[in-house]
Short mmCIF file of C-alpha atoms and ligand atoms in Angstrom, two decimals:
data_model
loop_
_atom_site.label_atom_id
_atom_site.label_comp_id
_atom_site.label_asym_id
_atom_site.label_seq_id
_atom_site.Cartn_x
_atom_site.Cartn_y
_atom_site.Cartn_z
CA MET A 264 80.46 -83.72 18.65
CA THR A 265 79.94 -79.96 18.32
CA THR A 266 79.00 -78.62 14.89
CA SER A 267 82.27 -76.74 14.50
CA LEU A 268 84.30 -79.79 15.56
CA PHE A 269 82.33 -81.89 13.09
CA PHE A 270 83.11 -79.54 10.20
CA THR A 271 86.77 -79.29 11.20
CA SER A 272 86.95 -83.12 11.13
CA LEU A 273 85.20 -83.13 7.77
CA ILE A 274 87.74 -80.74 6.24
CA SER A 275 90.64 -82.89 7.41
CA ILE A 276 88.89 -86.00 6.00
CA VAL A 277 88.46 -84.31 2.59
CA ALA A 278 92.14 -83.32 2.64
CA ASP A 279 93.14 -86.87 3.54
CA LEU A 280 90.98 -88.42 0.82
CA SER A 281 92.32 -86.14 -1.87
CA ILE A 282 95.84 -87.59 -1.79
CA HIS A 283 96.76 -90.14 -4.44
CA MET A 284 95.64 -93.68 -3.64
CA SER A 285 93.70 -96.58 -5.13
CA ALA A 286 89.89 -96.70 -4.98
CA GLU A 287 90.08 -99.56 -2.45
CA GLN A 288 92.40 -97.57 -0.15
CA ARG A 289 90.18 -94.49 -0.48
CA TYR A 290 87.07 -96.46 0.60
CA GLN A 291 88.95 -98.04 3.48
CA ARG A 292 90.15 -94.65 4.75
CA LEU A 293 86.61 -93.29 4.50
CA LEU A 294 85.32 -96.05 6.78
CA GLN A 295 88.10 -95.41 9.30
CA HIS A 296 87.06 -91.73 9.42
CA LEU A 297 83.42 -92.79 9.75
CA GLY A 298 84.33 -94.84 12.84
CA ARG A 299 85.96 -91.80 14.43
CA ILE A 300 82.91 -89.55 13.97
CA PHE A 301 80.08 -92.00 14.61
CA PRO A 302 80.30 -94.57 17.41
CA CYS A 303 80.11 -98.06 15.88
CA ASP A 304 81.83 -101.45 16.04
CA ALA A 305 81.72 -102.14 12.34
CA SER A 306 80.98 -100.45 9.03
CA ALA A 307 80.94 -101.50 5.40
CA LEU A 308 80.66 -100.01 1.95
CA LEU A 309 78.89 -102.33 -0.49
CA LYS A 310 78.33 -101.98 -4.21
CA PHE A 311 75.05 -103.05 -5.77
CA GLU A 312 75.63 -105.22 -8.81
CA ASN A 313 73.65 -108.01 -10.37
CA HIS A 314 71.01 -108.33 -7.58
CA SER A 315 73.80 -108.58 -5.00
CA LEU A 316 75.67 -106.33 -2.61
CA ILE A 317 79.43 -106.75 -2.83
CA PRO A 318 81.63 -105.38 0.00
CA LEU A 319 84.31 -103.02 -1.34
CA ALA A 320 85.63 -101.94 2.06
CA VAL A 321 84.94 -103.08 5.62
CA ASN A 322 86.01 -101.84 9.02
CA GLY A 323 85.65 -103.96 12.15
CA LEU A 324 84.33 -106.95 10.18
CA SER A 325 86.34 -110.13 9.68
CA GLU A 326 88.62 -110.23 6.60
CA ASP A 327 86.55 -112.83 4.80
CA THR A 328 83.61 -110.42 4.59
CA LEU A 329 85.38 -108.82 1.62
CA GLY A 330 85.12 -112.09 -0.29
CA ARG A 331 81.37 -112.48 0.29
CA ARG A 332 78.46 -111.47 -1.92
CA PHE A 333 75.13 -110.76 -0.27
CA ILE A 334 72.25 -111.70 -2.56
CA VAL A 335 69.74 -108.97 -1.74
CA SER A 336 66.66 -111.21 -1.85
CA GLU A 337 68.23 -113.44 0.82
CA HIS A 338 68.96 -110.55 3.24
CA PRO A 339 65.78 -108.70 4.24
CA ARG A 340 67.68 -105.97 6.11
CA LEU A 341 69.82 -105.16 3.08
CA ALA A 342 66.72 -105.28 0.85
CA ARG A 343 64.94 -102.83 3.14
CA ILE A 344 67.92 -100.39 3.12
CA LEU A 345 68.14 -100.60 -0.64
CA ALA A 346 64.42 -99.93 -1.05
CA SER A 347 64.59 -96.67 0.90
CA ASP A 348 65.95 -93.25 0.03
CA GLN A 349 66.37 -92.44 3.74
CA ALA A 350 68.70 -93.88 6.38
CA VAL A 351 67.09 -97.05 7.79
CA ARG A 352 67.61 -98.11 11.40
CA PHE A 353 66.58 -101.49 12.75
CA ALA A 354 65.24 -101.94 16.27
CA ALA A 355 67.59 -103.82 18.59
CA ASP A 356 64.96 -106.56 18.98
CA SER A 357 64.22 -106.74 15.23
CA ASP A 358 63.73 -110.37 14.27
CA LEU A 359 65.18 -109.84 10.79
CA PRO A 360 68.52 -111.69 10.56
CA ASP A 361 71.56 -109.41 10.37
CA PRO A 362 73.91 -110.24 7.47
CA TYR A 363 76.93 -109.51 9.67
CA ASP A 364 75.98 -111.70 12.64
CA GLY A 365 79.14 -113.62 13.56
CA LEU A 366 81.31 -111.50 11.26
CA ILE A 367 82.19 -108.68 13.68
CA GLU A 368 85.84 -108.98 14.69
CA SER A 369 85.96 -109.79 18.36
CA ASP A 370 87.47 -112.23 20.81
CA ASP A 371 84.10 -113.89 21.18
CA ASP A 372 83.33 -115.58 17.86
CA GLN A 373 79.57 -115.57 17.97
CA LEU A 374 78.71 -112.01 18.96
CA LEU A 375 75.44 -110.84 17.45
CA VAL A 376 74.78 -107.40 16.09
CA HIS A 377 72.31 -105.41 18.21
CA ASP A 378 72.20 -101.99 16.62
CA CYS A 379 72.21 -101.69 12.89
CA MET A 380 71.57 -98.97 10.35
CA GLY A 381 72.22 -98.41 6.68
CA VAL A 382 71.72 -95.96 3.87
CA THR A 383 71.59 -96.25 0.10
CA LEU A 384 74.05 -94.15 -1.89
CA PHE A 385 72.60 -92.71 -5.07
CA ILE A 386 74.81 -91.71 -7.96
CA ASP A 387 73.19 -89.85 -10.85
CA GLY A 388 69.80 -90.89 -9.47
CA GLU A 389 70.61 -94.62 -9.50
CA PRO A 390 71.28 -96.71 -6.38
CA TRP A 391 75.03 -97.34 -6.47
CA GLY A 392 75.33 -99.31 -3.22
CA ILE A 393 74.93 -98.98 0.52
CA LEU A 394 76.83 -97.89 3.60
CA THR A 395 76.12 -99.87 6.81
CA LEU A 396 76.94 -99.21 10.48
CA ASP A 397 76.68 -101.86 13.17
CA ALA A 398 77.16 -101.96 16.92
CA LEU A 399 77.08 -104.74 19.47
CA THR A 400 75.51 -102.56 22.18
CA PRO A 401 71.81 -101.67 21.78
CA GLY A 402 71.10 -97.93 21.62
CA THR A 403 74.56 -97.01 20.27
CA PHE A 404 73.02 -95.03 17.41
CA ASP A 405 70.44 -93.17 19.55
CA HIS A 406 72.45 -90.01 19.60
CA ILE A 407 73.56 -89.77 15.98
CA ASP A 408 72.86 -86.28 14.66
CA PRO A 409 70.81 -86.68 11.42
CA MET A 410 72.43 -83.57 9.89
CA GLU A 411 75.93 -84.94 10.56
CA LEU A 412 74.93 -88.30 9.15
CA SER A 413 73.47 -86.87 5.95
CA THR A 414 76.57 -84.66 5.48
CA PHE A 415 78.81 -87.69 5.86
CA ILE A 416 76.68 -89.62 3.38
CA SER A 417 77.08 -86.81 0.83
CA LEU A 418 80.83 -86.98 1.36
CA THR A 419 80.75 -90.76 0.86
CA THR A 420 78.75 -90.39 -2.37
CA ALA A 421 81.20 -87.77 -3.65
CA THR A 422 84.15 -90.03 -2.74
CA VAL A 423 82.65 -93.01 -4.53
CA LYS A 424 81.90 -90.93 -7.61
CA ALA A 425 85.38 -89.39 -7.63
CA ALA A 426 87.05 -92.79 -7.11
CA GLY A 427 85.14 -94.18 -10.11
CA LEU A 428 86.10 -91.22 -12.28
CA ILE A 429 89.72 -91.35 -11.18
CA THR A 430 89.96 -95.09 -11.93
CA SER A 431 88.48 -94.69 -15.39
CA LEU A 432 90.64 -91.62 -16.09
CA GLU A 433 93.76 -93.46 -14.97
CA GLN A 434 92.90 -96.37 -17.26
CA ARG A 435 92.27 -94.02 -20.16
CA VAL A 436 95.48 -92.08 -19.61
CA ARG A 437 97.41 -95.33 -19.46
CA TYR A 438 95.97 -96.47 -22.77
CA ALA A 439 96.29 -93.04 -24.35
CA THR A 440 99.94 -92.90 -23.32
CA GLN A 441 100.58 -96.36 -24.69
CA THR A 442 98.90 -95.45 -27.95
CA LEU A 443 100.67 -92.10 -28.19
CA PHE A 444 103.94 -93.76 -27.43
CA LYS A 445 103.32 -96.27 -30.19
CA ASP A 446 102.30 -93.49 -32.58
CA ASN A 447 105.37 -91.40 -31.87
CA THR A 448 107.73 -94.26 -32.46
CA ALA A 449 105.80 -95.58 -35.47
CA GLN A 450 107.78 -95.24 -38.64
CA ASN A 451 106.42 -93.53 -41.67
CA MET A 452 105.13 -95.83 -44.31
CA ILE A 453 108.06 -95.98 -46.69
CA GLY A 454 107.50 -96.93 -50.33
CA ASP A 455 106.98 -95.36 -53.73
CA SER A 456 105.86 -98.37 -55.74
CA ASP A 457 102.50 -98.28 -57.49
CA CYS A 458 100.97 -100.75 -55.07
CA MET A 459 102.02 -98.60 -52.09
CA LYS A 460 100.59 -95.50 -53.75
CA THR A 461 97.31 -97.36 -54.21
CA LEU A 462 97.39 -98.45 -50.57
CA ARG A 463 98.00 -94.88 -49.33
CA ASN A 464 95.17 -93.66 -51.51
CA GLU A 465 92.82 -96.31 -50.12
CA ILE A 466 93.78 -95.34 -46.57
CA SER A 467 93.00 -91.70 -47.20
CA ILE A 468 89.60 -92.63 -48.66
CA VAL A 469 88.47 -94.99 -45.91
CA ALA A 470 90.09 -93.31 -42.86
CA PRO A 471 87.63 -90.40 -42.43
CA SER A 472 84.62 -92.72 -42.70
CA ASP A 473 83.60 -94.78 -39.71
CA LEU A 474 83.59 -98.03 -41.70
CA ALA A 475 85.07 -101.19 -40.24
CA VAL A 476 88.33 -102.05 -42.02
CA LEU A 477 89.82 -105.52 -42.34
CA ILE A 478 93.55 -105.36 -43.08
CA LEU A 479 94.88 -108.46 -44.81
CA GLY A 480 98.40 -109.43 -45.77
CA GLU A 481 101.28 -111.78 -45.10
CA THR A 482 103.29 -111.64 -41.92
CA GLY A 483 105.53 -108.58 -41.53
CA VAL A 484 104.03 -106.50 -44.37
CA GLY A 485 103.10 -103.59 -42.09
CA LYS A 486 99.46 -104.25 -41.18
CA GLU A 487 99.86 -102.61 -37.78
CA LEU A 488 101.39 -99.58 -39.41
CA VAL A 489 98.41 -99.34 -41.76
CA ALA A 490 96.01 -99.55 -38.81
CA GLN A 491 97.83 -96.71 -37.02
CA ARG A 492 97.71 -94.61 -40.13
CA ILE A 493 93.97 -95.16 -40.61
CA HIS A 494 93.38 -94.06 -37.02
CA ARG A 495 95.62 -91.01 -37.36
CA GLU A 496 93.85 -89.89 -40.54
CA SER A 497 90.39 -90.48 -39.06
CA ASN A 498 88.07 -88.09 -37.22
CA ARG A 499 88.95 -89.98 -34.04
CA ALA A 500 92.66 -89.17 -34.25
CA ASP A 501 92.62 -87.25 -30.96
CA GLN A 502 90.92 -90.17 -29.19
CA VAL A 503 92.53 -93.41 -28.11
CA MET A 504 93.34 -96.36 -30.31
CA VAL A 505 93.21 -99.43 -28.10
CA TYR A 506 95.27 -102.38 -29.28
CA VAL A 507 94.08 -105.95 -28.75
CA ASN A 508 96.24 -108.91 -29.73
CA CYS A 509 93.64 -111.63 -30.23
CA ALA A 510 96.38 -114.27 -30.54
CA ALA A 511 97.48 -113.59 -26.97
CA LEU A 512 93.99 -113.97 -25.50
CA PRO A 513 93.38 -117.41 -24.01
CA GLU A 514 89.69 -118.27 -24.29
CA SER A 515 89.32 -118.30 -20.50
CA ILE A 516 90.17 -114.61 -20.08
CA ALA A 517 89.24 -113.24 -23.50
CA GLU A 518 85.72 -112.18 -22.59
CA SER A 519 86.83 -110.30 -19.49
CA GLU A 520 89.75 -108.64 -21.33
CA LEU A 521 87.47 -107.42 -24.10
CA PHE A 522 84.32 -106.57 -22.17
CA GLY A 523 85.49 -106.22 -18.55
CA HIS A 524 84.01 -107.83 -15.47
CA VAL A 525 82.44 -106.93 -12.18
CA LYS A 526 83.96 -107.81 -8.86
CA GLY A 527 83.12 -111.37 -7.86
CA ALA A 528 82.09 -112.44 -11.40
CA PHE A 529 84.54 -115.35 -11.10
CA SER A 530 87.03 -116.52 -8.51
CA GLY A 531 89.91 -114.18 -9.52
CA ALA A 532 87.70 -111.10 -10.02
CA ILE A 533 88.71 -109.16 -6.91
CA SER A 534 87.61 -105.80 -8.27
CA ASP A 535 85.67 -104.31 -11.18
CA ARG A 536 87.62 -104.16 -14.40
CA THR A 537 87.02 -102.09 -17.50
CA GLY A 538 87.37 -104.05 -20.73
CA LYS A 539 89.17 -102.87 -23.85
CA PHE A 540 85.93 -102.08 -25.69
CA GLU A 541 84.85 -99.71 -22.93
CA LEU A 542 88.30 -98.10 -22.81
CA ALA A 543 88.18 -97.48 -26.55
CA ASP A 544 84.81 -95.71 -26.30
CA GLY A 545 84.88 -92.69 -28.60
CA GLY A 546 88.03 -93.92 -30.35
CA THR A 547 89.24 -96.90 -32.35
CA ILE A 548 89.75 -100.50 -31.35
CA PHE A 549 92.39 -102.44 -33.28
CA LEU A 550 91.74 -106.18 -33.19
CA ASP A 551 95.05 -107.60 -34.35
CA GLU A 552 95.36 -111.27 -35.38
CA ILE A 553 91.56 -111.48 -35.48
CA GLY A 554 91.78 -114.91 -37.15
CA GLU A 555 92.97 -116.36 -33.83
CA LEU A 556 89.85 -115.36 -31.90
CA PRO A 557 88.07 -118.42 -30.41
CA LEU A 558 84.61 -119.14 -31.88
CA SER A 559 82.84 -118.57 -28.55
CA ILE A 560 84.29 -115.05 -28.32
CA GLN A 561 83.48 -114.41 -31.98
CA ALA A 562 79.78 -114.76 -31.08
CA LYS A 563 80.08 -112.17 -28.31
CA LEU A 564 82.05 -109.80 -30.51
CA LEU A 565 79.37 -110.08 -33.19
CA ARG A 566 76.68 -109.09 -30.69
CA THR A 567 78.68 -106.00 -29.72
CA LEU A 568 79.16 -105.00 -33.34
CA GLN A 569 75.44 -105.46 -34.02
CA ASN A 570 74.12 -103.53 -31.00
CA GLY A 571 76.96 -101.15 -30.18
CA GLU A 572 76.63 -102.43 -26.61
CA ILE A 573 78.78 -104.43 -24.27
CA GLN A 574 78.06 -106.31 -21.11
CA ARG A 575 80.70 -106.82 -18.42
CA VAL A 576 81.12 -110.42 -17.30
CA GLY A 577 78.87 -110.93 -14.26
CA SER A 578 76.70 -107.87 -14.92
CA ASP A 579 73.29 -107.53 -16.64
CA ARG A 580 73.83 -103.91 -17.51
CA GLN A 581 74.26 -103.03 -21.18
CA ILE A 582 76.84 -100.30 -21.77
CA LYS A 583 76.68 -98.32 -25.01
CA VAL A 584 79.99 -97.87 -26.80
CA ASN A 585 80.86 -95.81 -29.83
CA LEU A 586 83.79 -97.38 -31.65
CA ARG A 587 85.56 -97.67 -34.95
CA ILE A 588 86.74 -101.21 -35.60
CA ILE A 589 89.94 -102.05 -37.41
CA ALA A 590 90.92 -105.72 -37.60
CA ALA A 591 93.96 -107.41 -39.11
CA THR A 592 95.04 -110.93 -39.91
CA ASN A 593 97.61 -112.79 -41.95
CA ARG A 594 95.20 -115.69 -42.38
CA ASN A 595 92.93 -116.14 -45.35
CA LEU A 596 89.72 -115.39 -43.48
CA GLN A 597 87.47 -116.42 -46.33
CA GLN A 598 89.06 -119.85 -46.26
CA GLU A 599 88.68 -119.94 -42.48
CA VAL A 600 84.98 -119.15 -42.97
CA SER A 601 84.61 -122.01 -45.47
CA ALA A 602 86.38 -124.34 -43.05
CA GLY A 603 83.94 -123.39 -40.28
CA LEU A 604 86.70 -121.78 -38.17
CA PHE A 605 85.45 -118.22 -38.50
CA ARG A 606 81.86 -117.02 -38.30
CA PRO A 607 80.63 -115.77 -41.69
CA ASP A 608 78.36 -113.13 -40.11
CA LEU A 609 81.30 -111.71 -38.14
CA TYR A 610 83.50 -111.80 -41.23
CA HIS A 611 80.98 -109.65 -43.14
CA ARG A 612 80.72 -107.15 -40.26
CA LEU A 613 84.50 -106.77 -40.09
CA ALA A 614 85.20 -106.80 -43.80
CA VAL A 615 83.06 -103.80 -44.71
CA TYR A 616 86.24 -102.42 -46.26
CA PRO A 617 88.86 -105.12 -46.84
CA MET A 618 92.34 -103.82 -47.55
CA GLN A 619 95.21 -105.96 -48.86
CA VAL A 620 98.71 -104.88 -47.86
CA PRO A 621 101.09 -106.03 -50.62
CA ALA A 622 103.97 -108.40 -49.93
CA LEU A 623 107.47 -106.91 -50.08
CA ARG A 624 108.34 -109.00 -53.18
CA GLU A 625 105.60 -107.10 -55.06
CA ARG A 626 107.03 -103.68 -54.23
CA GLY A 627 110.01 -103.60 -56.60
CA LYS A 628 112.60 -100.96 -55.67
CA ASP A 629 110.83 -100.16 -52.37
CA VAL A 630 113.13 -102.85 -50.96
CA LEU A 631 116.06 -100.48 -51.42
CA LEU A 632 114.19 -97.47 -49.94
CA LEU A 633 113.32 -99.53 -46.89
CA ALA A 634 116.87 -100.89 -46.69
CA GLY A 635 118.18 -97.30 -46.70
CA ALA A 636 115.89 -96.37 -43.81
CA PHE A 637 116.89 -99.43 -41.77
CA LEU A 638 120.62 -98.89 -42.42
CA GLU A 639 120.25 -95.27 -41.28
CA LYS A 640 118.66 -96.48 -38.06
CA ASN A 641 121.41 -99.04 -37.50
CA GLN A 642 124.27 -96.66 -38.13
CA GLN A 643 122.87 -94.33 -35.47
CA ARG A 644 122.38 -97.19 -33.06
CA LEU A 645 125.90 -98.52 -33.60
CA GLY A 646 127.63 -95.12 -33.83
CA ILE A 647 128.87 -95.78 -37.38
CA LYS A 648 129.29 -92.85 -39.79
CA LYS A 649 127.70 -94.45 -42.85
CA LEU A 650 126.44 -97.88 -43.85
CA ARG A 651 125.84 -98.67 -47.51
CA LEU A 652 125.18 -101.64 -49.75
CA ASP A 653 127.32 -102.68 -52.70
CA GLN A 654 125.75 -103.55 -56.07
CA ASP A 655 125.66 -107.32 -55.49
CA ALA A 656 124.02 -106.88 -52.13
CA LYS A 657 121.38 -104.61 -53.67
CA GLN A 658 120.70 -107.11 -56.46
CA ALA A 659 120.34 -109.89 -53.91
CA LEU A 660 117.85 -107.87 -51.88
CA LEU A 661 115.85 -107.11 -55.02
CA ALA A 662 115.81 -110.75 -56.12
CA TYR A 663 114.99 -112.37 -52.80
CA HIS A 664 111.38 -113.50 -52.18
CA TRP A 665 111.06 -112.19 -48.58
CA PRO A 666 108.75 -114.69 -46.89
CA GLY A 667 108.99 -112.60 -43.68
CA ASN A 668 108.54 -109.34 -45.61
CA ILE A 669 109.62 -106.02 -44.09
CA ARG A 670 110.24 -107.43 -40.64
CA GLU A 671 112.64 -109.95 -42.20
CA LEU A 672 114.44 -107.20 -44.12
CA GLU A 673 114.73 -105.12 -40.95
CA HIS A 674 116.20 -108.00 -38.95
CA LEU A 675 118.51 -109.11 -41.73
CA LEU A 676 120.02 -105.63 -42.03
CA SER A 677 120.39 -105.28 -38.26
CA ARG A 678 122.39 -108.50 -38.20
CA ALA A 679 124.49 -107.41 -41.20
CA ALA A 680 125.20 -104.01 -39.62
CA LEU A 681 126.24 -105.60 -36.36
CA LYS A 682 128.55 -108.09 -38.08
CA SER A 683 130.17 -105.31 -40.13
CA ALA A 684 130.79 -103.02 -37.16
CA THR A 685 134.17 -104.43 -36.17
CA ALA A 686 136.56 -102.25 -34.19
CA GLU A 687 138.61 -101.16 -37.22
CA ASN A 688 135.53 -100.66 -39.41
CA ARG A 689 133.84 -98.32 -36.93
CA GLN A 690 136.42 -95.58 -37.57
CA ALA A 691 135.97 -95.65 -41.36
CA ASP A 692 134.00 -92.96 -43.17
CA PHE A 693 131.68 -95.62 -44.44
CA ILE A 694 131.18 -99.35 -44.23
CA THR A 695 130.09 -101.13 -47.38
CA LEU A 696 127.91 -104.18 -46.84
CA SER A 697 128.67 -106.83 -49.43
CA LEU A 698 126.64 -109.95 -50.10
CA ALA A 699 128.83 -111.81 -47.61
CA TYR A 700 127.32 -109.80 -44.75
CA LEU A 701 123.74 -110.66 -45.72
CA ASP A 702 122.26 -114.00 -44.75
CA ILE A 703 120.90 -114.54 -48.24
CA MET A 704 122.56 -116.22 -51.18
CA PRO A 705 121.70 -115.52 -54.82
CA ALA A 706 120.68 -119.18 -55.14
CA GLN A 707 118.07 -118.67 -52.46
CA SER A 708 116.54 -115.73 -54.18
CA ARG A 709 113.77 -117.85 -55.57
CA PRO A 710 111.74 -120.12 -53.36
CA LEU A 711 113.05 -123.67 -53.53
CA ASN A 712 110.60 -126.14 -54.96
CA PRO A 713 108.89 -128.16 -52.28
CA PRO A 714 109.26 -131.93 -52.67
CA ASP A 715 106.91 -133.35 -55.24
CA PHE A 716 104.07 -135.10 -53.47
CA ASN A 717 102.78 -136.67 -56.69
CA THR A 718 105.15 -139.53 -56.06
CA VAL A 719 103.40 -140.16 -52.75
CA THR A 720 99.86 -139.88 -54.08
CA ALA A 721 100.44 -141.65 -57.43
CA SER A 722 100.50 -145.04 -55.79
CA LEU A 723 97.15 -146.66 -55.19
CA ALA A 724 98.31 -148.06 -51.87
CA PRO A 725 96.75 -146.58 -48.73
CA ILE A 726 98.64 -143.48 -47.52
CA ASP A 727 99.90 -143.17 -43.98
CA LEU A 728 99.49 -139.41 -43.55
CA LYS A 729 101.90 -139.04 -40.65
CA ASN A 730 104.69 -140.88 -42.43
CA ALA A 731 104.05 -138.94 -45.63
CA VAL A 732 104.20 -135.61 -43.78
CA ASP A 733 107.39 -136.67 -41.99
CA ALA A 734 108.96 -137.64 -45.30
CA PHE A 735 107.97 -134.28 -46.77
CA GLN A 736 109.45 -132.40 -43.82
CA ARG A 737 112.66 -134.43 -43.94
CA GLN A 738 113.13 -133.72 -47.63
CA LEU A 739 112.39 -129.99 -47.30
CA ILE A 740 114.73 -129.58 -44.33
CA GLN A 741 117.56 -131.46 -46.09
CA GLN A 742 117.15 -129.21 -49.12
CA GLN A 743 117.27 -126.07 -46.98
CA LEU A 744 120.19 -127.32 -44.89
CA ALA A 745 122.17 -127.91 -48.07
CA ALA A 746 121.32 -124.41 -49.31
CA GLN A 747 122.57 -122.97 -46.00
CA GLN A 748 125.78 -125.03 -46.07
CA GLY A 749 124.59 -126.96 -43.03
CA ASN A 750 124.09 -123.85 -40.90
CA ILE A 751 121.31 -124.89 -38.51
CA ALA A 752 120.48 -121.41 -37.18
CA ALA A 753 120.14 -119.99 -40.69
CA THR A 754 118.01 -122.95 -41.81
CA ALA A 755 115.69 -122.56 -38.82
CA ARG A 756 115.30 -118.89 -39.70
CA MET A 757 114.52 -119.72 -43.32
CA LEU A 758 111.81 -122.11 -42.23
CA GLY A 759 110.37 -119.62 -39.76
CA LEU A 760 111.12 -121.89 -36.80
CA GLU A 761 112.51 -121.04 -33.42
CA ARG A 762 115.96 -122.67 -32.98
CA GLY A 763 115.03 -124.89 -30.02
CA ASN A 764 111.94 -126.19 -31.82
CA PHE A 765 113.99 -126.80 -34.95
CA HIS A 766 116.50 -128.90 -32.98
CA ARG A 767 113.68 -130.96 -31.54
CA LEU A 768 112.21 -131.47 -35.00
CA LEU A 769 115.60 -132.58 -36.38
CA LYS A 770 115.86 -135.11 -33.60
CA ARG A 771 112.35 -136.43 -34.13
CA LEU A 772 112.99 -136.85 -37.86
CA ALA A 773 116.35 -138.54 -37.11
CA LEU A 774 118.25 -135.90 -39.03
CA THR A 775 120.95 -135.30 -36.43
N1 LIG B 96 106.09 -99.27 -45.25
C1 LIG B 96 106.88 -99.40 -44.19
N2 LIG B 96 107.84 -98.51 -43.93
C2 LIG B 96 108.67 -98.65 -42.89
N3 LIG B 96 108.61 -99.64 -42.01
C3 LIG B 96 107.67 -100.56 -42.18
C4 LIG B 96 106.75 -100.50 -43.28
N4 LIG B 96 105.91 -101.54 -43.19
C5 LIG B 96 106.28 -102.24 -42.11
N5 LIG B 96 107.32 -101.66 -41.48
C6 LIG B 96 108.02 -102.16 -40.28
O1 LIG B 96 108.10 -103.57 -40.40
C7 LIG B 96 107.83 -104.21 -39.16
C8 LIG B 96 106.64 -105.14 -39.29
O2 LIG B 96 105.46 -104.37 -39.49
P1 LIG B 96 104.06 -104.72 -38.77
O3 LIG B 96 104.30 -105.18 -37.38
O4 LIG B 96 103.13 -103.59 -38.99
O5 LIG B 96 103.66 -105.98 -39.67
P2 LIG B 96 102.38 -106.91 -39.60
O6 LIG B 96 101.83 -107.00 -40.97
O7 LIG B 96 101.46 -106.43 -38.53
O8 LIG B 96 103.03 -108.31 -39.21
P3 LIG B 96 102.38 -109.59 -38.45
O9 LIG B 96 101.38 -110.21 -39.39
O10 LIG B 96 103.54 -110.49 -38.23
O11 LIG B 96 101.76 -109.08 -37.21
C9 LIG B 96 107.61 -103.10 -38.15
O12 LIG B 96 108.83 -102.83 -37.48
C10 LIG B 96 107.20 -101.93 -39.02
O13 LIG B 96 107.51 -100.72 -38.41
MG1 LIG B 97 100.91 -107.32 -36.68
#
């Protein structure tokens, strides 16, 4: 190839590689271009990771090559390429086994490689991986122009580096967008009560520090909202806040989700993956429902918090990360520690600044402020002019004990608004929600007493725990059903149970 033709080809390759595509597609295209410039039957791009070379793209080699890992110490040719900073070519009669023997795609299954060369790609001074070229005919590479080869290698290195940067940028943008989206739609923290003022004050004190915060509180009190606010008031506000729901992390994938993995680390690991800790680098990581984290993962999390380093699954490399940790749970973590379900050392790392979010029943008239905000939202959603509460409804909201806290209030008002928005009502200047529209009764405003278990334990006879628990459940459910006038859906809601599960429970307890 003439020099000018070579450079013209190079320019069209650069143009082709700059269009939008995945890293895998980009590597594949690069190898196809390589095959057009340099005569060869097969080529491969392999990444060096964990003492092995892992094929990321292959051309002319059988499909299954992509699933293989070449342990460097077992492949002297690959070891020799990796040990050199120059292109390495092997003599056609070299007695070193070729890793691709039998893998070149051809009609004849057992064709052996006769001409083979490879070069190590260095990124930021470190060996990143290798590029290999193979031919079945001896002497194929005799006429390769060293200048053309080294130019192509530079292009390959640049492509690999760019692909890595693009992948990590794409991941960051995705997370940043998710976080921004969440932030934009996040409601303000509504509430004027003394306990909410104290909470706001605490947030403004702790937010600008880099201390780990543990947010505690019952379900639905607004722990996620508090976490968002801490991040927004911190010095990392313009960085990402990565959200992790520890309750949705099965133990089998938790480590890879949090810390990432390298390609081939386990059977489903078809490419490298950045974990949430790496994505949050420079920003905040929010570990929601931390109480649900399996003990084995707790140990790994502790190590990260101690060293500020993570290790991808399948890799020995330690990666430094700079993070602010916010965790939240509705469990009593101290009790979990005493019960041996949560590591005490991790608890102390996370609870540098514990913060209790008060329950709605402790917030006095905030219930009405919140109700106003939720009614406003519903009237917009339903196209109603004005929704308001009558006095009895307000009293009922103030007296109720709100086991599901603000989330329960929000849902209750959405249901009430929907029920009230009948065709004739919609045209009115305002719709007044009376107690009848709310799913709470004045009688329910105080928690009903649970059945007295003293009667069970007073007897000296041995206790059958299962029967005792069943009896307790039966009694509690009957009480609640009576309070809800036999309405099963409402009773299930009161007991925090999903309707299907509640039906099954009723059947098991012979209550239907
Ligand atoms: N002070 C508040 N002002 C307005 N809306 C609020 C407030 N606190 C909570 N909310 C709303 O109540 C709902 C529940 O809040 P959030 O999800 O933060 O609760 P949580 O404590 O994380 O609950 P869980 O323990 O179940 O995860 C959300 O829709 C949230 O926007
Ligand atoms: Mg939450």
